[in-house]
Coordinates of C-alpha atoms in Angstrom, one line a residue:
M1 CA -1.8 -4.4 -0.5
I2 CA -0.3 -5.6 2.6
E3 CA -2.8 -8.3 4.1
L4 CA -2.1 -10.0 7.5
E5 CA -4.5 -13.1 8.1
H6 CA -5.0 -14.9 11.2
L7 CA -1.5 -14.1 11.9
T8 CA 0.1 -15.5 15.4
R9 CA 3.5 -15.6 16.9
R10 CA 4.6 -17.8 20.1
Y11 CA 7.8 -18.1 22.2
G12 CA 7.1 -21.3 23.9
E13 CA 4.1 -20.7 25.8
L14 CA 4.2 -16.9 25.3
T15 CA 1.6 -15.9 22.6
A16 CA 3.1 -12.5 21.6
V17 CA 0.9 -12.1 18.6
N18 CA -2.6 -13.7 18.6
D19 CA -4.8 -14.4 15.3
V20 CA -4.2 -10.7 14.0
S21 CA -5.7 -10.1 10.8
F22 CA -5.9 -6.6 9.0
Q23 CA -5.2 -4.9 5.6
I24 CA -3.4 -2.1 4.5
G25 CA -3.9 -0.3 1.1
N26 CA -1.3 1.2 -1.2
G27 CA -0.5 4.7 -0.3
E28 CA -1.7 4.5 3.4
V29 CA 0.2 5.8 6.4
V30 CA -1.3 3.8 9.3
G31 CA 0.1 3.9 12.9
L32 CA 0.5 0.9 15.1
L33 CA 0.2 1.5 18.6
G34 CA 0.4 -0.8 22.2
H35 CA 2.1 -0.5 25.3
N36 CA 5.3 -2.3 25.4
G37 CA 4.6 -6.0 25.0
A38 CA 1.6 -5.7 23.0
G39 CA 3.0 -7.3 19.5
K40 CA 4.0 -4.2 17.5
T41 CA 7.7 -5.3 17.1
T42 CA 6.9 -8.8 16.4
I43 CA 4.4 -8.2 13.9
M44 CA 6.7 -5.7 12.2
K45 CA 9.7 -8.2 12.1
M46 CA 7.1 -10.9 10.7
I47 CA 6.0 -8.6 7.6
T48 CA 9.6 -7.7 7.2
G49 CA 10.5 -11.4 6.8
Y50 CA 13.0 -11.3 9.9
L51 CA 10.7 -13.3 11.9
E52 CA 8.4 -16.4 10.8
P53 CA 4.7 -16.6 12.1
T54 CA 3.9 -19.7 14.1
A55 CA 0.4 -19.6 12.5
G56 CA -1.2 -17.4 9.5
S57 CA -0.1 -15.6 6.6
I58 CA 1.2 -12.5 5.0
R59 CA 0.8 -11.1 1.4
I60 CA 2.0 -8.2 -0.2
D61 CA 0.2 -7.4 -3.4
G62 CA -0.8 -11.1 -3.4
R63 CA 2.4 -12.6 -2.9
E64 CA 2.8 -15.0 0.1
L65 CA 5.9 -14.4 2.2
G66 CA 7.5 -17.6 2.6
P67 CA 10.7 -19.3 3.2
D68 CA 12.6 -17.2 1.0
P69 CA 11.5 -13.7 1.8
R70 CA 14.1 -11.9 -0.4
P71 CA 12.3 -10.8 -3.1
I72 CA 9.5 -8.8 -1.1
Q73 CA 12.2 -7.4 1.5
A74 CA 13.7 -5.7 -1.6
R75 CA 10.5 -3.7 -1.7
I76 CA 10.6 -2.8 2.1
G77 CA 12.6 0.0 4.1
Y78 CA 13.0 -1.0 7.7
L79 CA 14.1 1.1 10.7
P80 CA 14.1 -1.2 13.8
E81 CA 13.9 0.6 17.4
N82 CA 17.3 -0.1 17.7
C83 CA 18.7 0.3 14.5
P84 CA 22.3 -1.5 14.5
L85 CA 25.0 0.9 13.1
W86 CA 28.9 0.6 12.8
P87 CA 30.2 3.5 14.9
E88 CA 33.9 3.4 13.3
M89 CA 32.1 4.2 9.9
T90 CA 31.3 7.3 8.6
V91 CA 27.8 8.3 7.9
I92 CA 28.5 8.5 4.1
D93 CA 30.6 5.0 3.9
Y94 CA 27.6 3.5 6.4
L95 CA 25.1 4.5 3.8
D96 CA 27.2 3.6 1.0
Y97 CA 27.6 -0.3 2.6
Q98 CA 24.1 -0.3 3.2
A99 CA 23.1 0.7 -0.5
A100 CA 25.4 -2.2 -1.6
L101 CA 23.3 -4.5 0.8
H102 CA 20.0 -3.5 -0.4
G103 CA 21.1 -4.2 -4.1
V104 CA 21.8 -0.6 -5.8
A105 CA 23.8 -1.1 -8.6
P106 CA 27.1 0.6 -8.2
A107 CA 26.2 3.2 -11.1
R108 CA 23.3 4.3 -8.9
R109 CA 24.5 4.3 -5.6
R110 CA 26.4 7.4 -5.2
G111 CA 22.9 9.2 -6.0
A112 CA 20.8 7.1 -3.7
V113 CA 23.2 7.9 -1.0
A114 CA 23.1 11.7 -1.5
R115 CA 19.4 11.9 -2.1
A116 CA 19.3 10.0 1.3
I117 CA 21.6 12.1 2.9
R118 CA 19.5 15.2 1.5
R119 CA 15.9 13.7 2.6
T120 CA 17.0 13.1 6.3
E121 CA 19.2 16.4 6.6
L122 CA 22.5 15.0 7.3
A123 CA 24.8 16.7 5.1
S124 CA 26.7 18.4 7.8
K125 CA 27.5 15.0 9.4
A126 CA 28.1 12.8 6.1
T127 CA 31.7 12.6 6.8
A128 CA 31.4 12.4 10.5
G129 CA 32.3 8.8 12.3
I130 CA 28.9 7.6 13.6
Q131 CA 30.4 7.2 17.2
T132 CA 30.4 10.9 17.5
L133 CA 26.8 11.9 16.5
S134 CA 24.0 12.3 19.2
R135 CA 21.2 10.0 19.7
G136 CA 19.2 12.1 17.5
Y137 CA 21.7 12.0 14.6
R138 CA 22.1 8.3 14.7
Q139 CA 18.1 8.0 14.6
R140 CA 18.3 10.0 11.3
V141 CA 21.1 7.8 9.8
G142 CA 18.7 5.0 10.6
V143 CA 16.2 6.5 8.7
A144 CA 18.4 7.2 5.8
Q145 CA 19.4 3.4 5.4
A146 CA 15.8 2.6 4.9
L147 CA 15.1 4.6 2.2
L148 CA 18.4 4.2 0.0
H149 CA 16.8 1.6 -2.3
D150 CA 13.4 3.6 -2.9
P151 CA 11.2 1.1 -1.2
D152 CA 7.5 0.9 -2.0
I153 CA 6.7 -0.1 1.5
I154 CA 8.4 1.6 5.1
I155 CA 8.5 0.4 8.2
L156 CA 9.6 3.1 11.1
D157 CA 9.8 1.4 14.4
E158 CA 10.1 4.9 16.7
P159 CA 11.1 7.1 14.0
T160 CA 11.2 10.6 16.1
N161 CA 13.4 8.8 19.0
G162 CA 15.8 10.7 20.2
L163 CA 15.0 14.0 18.2
D164 CA 14.3 17.5 19.0
P165 CA 11.5 19.2 18.4
T166 CA 12.8 20.8 14.9
Q167 CA 14.0 17.4 14.1
I168 CA 10.3 15.8 14.8
L169 CA 8.7 18.8 12.7
H170 CA 11.2 17.7 9.6
M171 CA 10.5 14.1 10.3
R172 CA 6.7 15.0 9.9
E173 CA 7.5 16.5 6.7
L174 CA 9.4 13.6 5.6
I175 CA 6.3 10.8 6.4
A176 CA 4.3 12.8 4.4
E177 CA 6.5 13.4 1.7
L178 CA 7.1 9.5 1.5
A179 CA 3.7 8.7 1.5
S180 CA 3.3 10.1 -1.7
S181 CA 5.1 7.2 -3.3
A182 CA 5.1 4.2 -0.7
T183 CA 3.0 2.7 2.0
L184 CA 4.2 3.4 5.4
I185 CA 3.4 1.8 8.9
V186 CA 4.5 4.1 11.7
S187 CA 4.9 2.4 15.3
T188 CA 5.6 4.8 18.2
H189 CA 4.6 5.9 21.7
I190 CA 4.2 9.4 21.1
L191 CA 0.4 9.7 20.0
Q192 CA 0.5 12.9 18.9
E193 CA 2.7 11.7 16.1
V194 CA 0.6 9.4 15.1
Q195 CA -2.4 12.2 15.0
A196 CA 0.3 14.2 13.2
V197 CA 1.2 11.9 10.2
C198 CA -1.2 9.2 10.0
G199 CA -4.6 8.5 8.6
R200 CA -5.3 5.4 10.2
V201 CA -4.5 3.6 13.6
L202 CA -4.2 0.1 14.5
I203 CA -4.1 -0.3 18.6
L204 CA -2.7 -3.7 19.7
R205 CA -3.6 -5.1 23.2
A206 CA -2.0 -8.2 24.6
G207 CA -1.3 -9.3 21.5
R208 CA -4.5 -8.8 19.5
L209 CA -6.1 -6.4 17.5
A210 CA -8.0 -3.8 19.6
V211 CA -8.8 -0.8 17.0
D212 CA -8.6 -0.7 13.6
A213 CA -10.4 2.7 12.6
R214 CA -9.6 6.0 10.4
L215 CA -9.0 8.8 12.6
D216 CA -10.9 11.1 11.1
Q217 CA -14.0 8.9 11.8
L218 CA -12.3 8.8 15.5
Q219 CA -12.7 12.6 15.6
Q220 CA -16.3 13.1 14.6
A221 CA -18.8 14.2 16.6
Q222 CA -20.1 11.8 19.2
G223 CA -22.5 13.7 21.3
L224 CA -22.7 17.0 23.2
L225 CA -21.1 18.1 26.3
V226 CA -23.1 20.2 28.2
S227 CA -22.2 22.6 31.4
I228 CA -25.2 24.2 33.3
R229 CA -25.5 25.3 36.7
G230 CA -27.8 23.3 38.8
D231 CA -29.3 19.8 38.2
A232 CA -30.7 19.3 34.8
R233 CA -30.7 16.3 34.1
E234 CA -34.7 15.7 34.2
L235 CA -34.7 18.5 31.8
L236 CA -32.1 17.2 29.2
S237 CA -33.8 13.7 29.3
G238 CA -36.8 15.5 28.3
I239 CA -35.3 17.0 25.0
P240 CA -36.7 15.3 21.9
G241 CA -33.7 13.7 20.1
V242 CA -31.8 13.1 23.3
K243 CA -31.3 9.1 23.7
A244 CA -29.4 9.4 27.0
V245 CA -27.9 11.7 29.7
E246 CA -24.8 11.0 31.4
A247 CA -23.7 13.1 34.4
R248 CA -19.9 13.4 34.4
T249 CA -18.8 15.6 37.1
E250 CA -19.9 18.2 39.5
R251 CA -17.6 21.4 40.3
D252 CA -17.6 25.0 40.8
G253 CA -21.3 24.7 41.0
L254 CA -21.8 23.4 37.4
S255 CA -23.1 20.2 36.4
H256 CA -21.5 18.7 33.4
Y257 CA -23.1 16.3 31.1
H258 CA -22.8 14.1 28.2
L259 CA -25.8 13.8 25.9
D260 CA -26.2 10.9 23.5
A261 CA -27.2 13.3 20.5
P262 CA -26.5 14.3 17.3
A263 CA -24.4 17.6 17.1
D264 CA -26.7 19.3 15.1
L265 CA -29.4 18.9 18.4
A266 CA -27.3 21.7 20.0
P267 CA -29.4 24.8 19.2
A268 CA -32.7 22.9 20.4
V269 CA -30.5 22.1 23.8
A270 CA -29.6 25.8 24.3
E271 CA -33.3 27.0 23.6
A272 CA -34.6 23.8 26.5
V273 CA -31.7 25.2 28.8
S274 CA -32.8 28.8 28.6
A275 CA -36.5 28.0 28.8
G276 CA -36.3 26.0 31.8
N277 CA -34.0 29.2 33.5
F278 CA -31.1 27.1 33.7
E279 CA -27.4 29.0 33.2
L280 CA -25.9 27.3 30.4
H281 CA -22.0 27.6 30.3
A282 CA -20.8 25.7 27.7
L283 CA -22.6 23.4 25.0
Q284 CA -20.2 22.0 22.4
P285 CA -20.0 19.0 20.2
R286 CA -17.6 15.8 22.1
R287 CA -15.0 14.4 20.2
Q288 CA -13.0 11.6 21.2
D289 CA -9.3 12.0 20.6
L290 CA -6.6 9.2 20.0
E291 CA -5.4 9.8 23.8
T292 CA -8.6 8.9 25.2
L293 CA -9.2 6.0 23.0
F294 CA -6.2 4.4 24.1
A295 CA -6.7 5.0 27.6
Q296 CA -10.0 3.2 27.1
V297 CA -8.5 0.4 25.5
N298 CA -5.7 -0.4 27.7
A299 CA -8.1 0.3 30.9
E300 CA -10.1 -2.7 29.4
V301 CA -7.1 -4.9 29.8
A302 CA -6.3 -3.4 33.4
H303 CA -10.0 -4.6 34.6
G304 CA -10.8 -7.1 32.4

């Protein structure tokens, strides 16, 4: 388990991470979101031991990350956003060198490199010089080096950066495969990728943790959306079980409402609208997606 308690990191007068606490259980796949400067990369660097916190603590399975982070780092695979690569080396030589740095025993090194190449679909480029690779292939080399030592914690910063649509689909499959034996933290600007691969989302805002929620809970029905021809607000407000009615928009002669009501009240709403001689054009549960939530969180910053 990864535990962050009151984690803070300052750079002079700038507070990049401000009193952040959360826990990540074994086997979870967690998306870490936020605009540039929200504190995502700083938190990942602190978890991996590359940056010391100004205050607070980080524990991995109860062991605190301290002055000597190497025992915990040995359990972590890390893909930084701009992974440093040696352009003059071939892919296979670079991965062999990285395997040595990760402490993979010489007898296991060849197998570890071959497995990482296979998992990231780099076989066709194994003997190519890194300087000849496209951005997408370089990104895959970065992912491969994070997997060499079979870590049980994997932290990926923008793993689909530079990948084409086919490569993105493969990356999703790889993340799902890795989740069977490791805990993953995935940071990305692409919200669709979080929805595709993560079970939980953490949203940072100006260095603070603004949202910590499971995606399946976010996507549960939150009221009803109704489209009716004419002004039916009074009628809708009078339906038993409707707590509140919010007029959303009016266009093409239709009024659109959000009802604060349980989803199973839909038949009663349809019956009341029909009895009131209104034309019902749409009635559906209102579900909040990640894009809407992310926009709401950051709108609070803009207006706060």
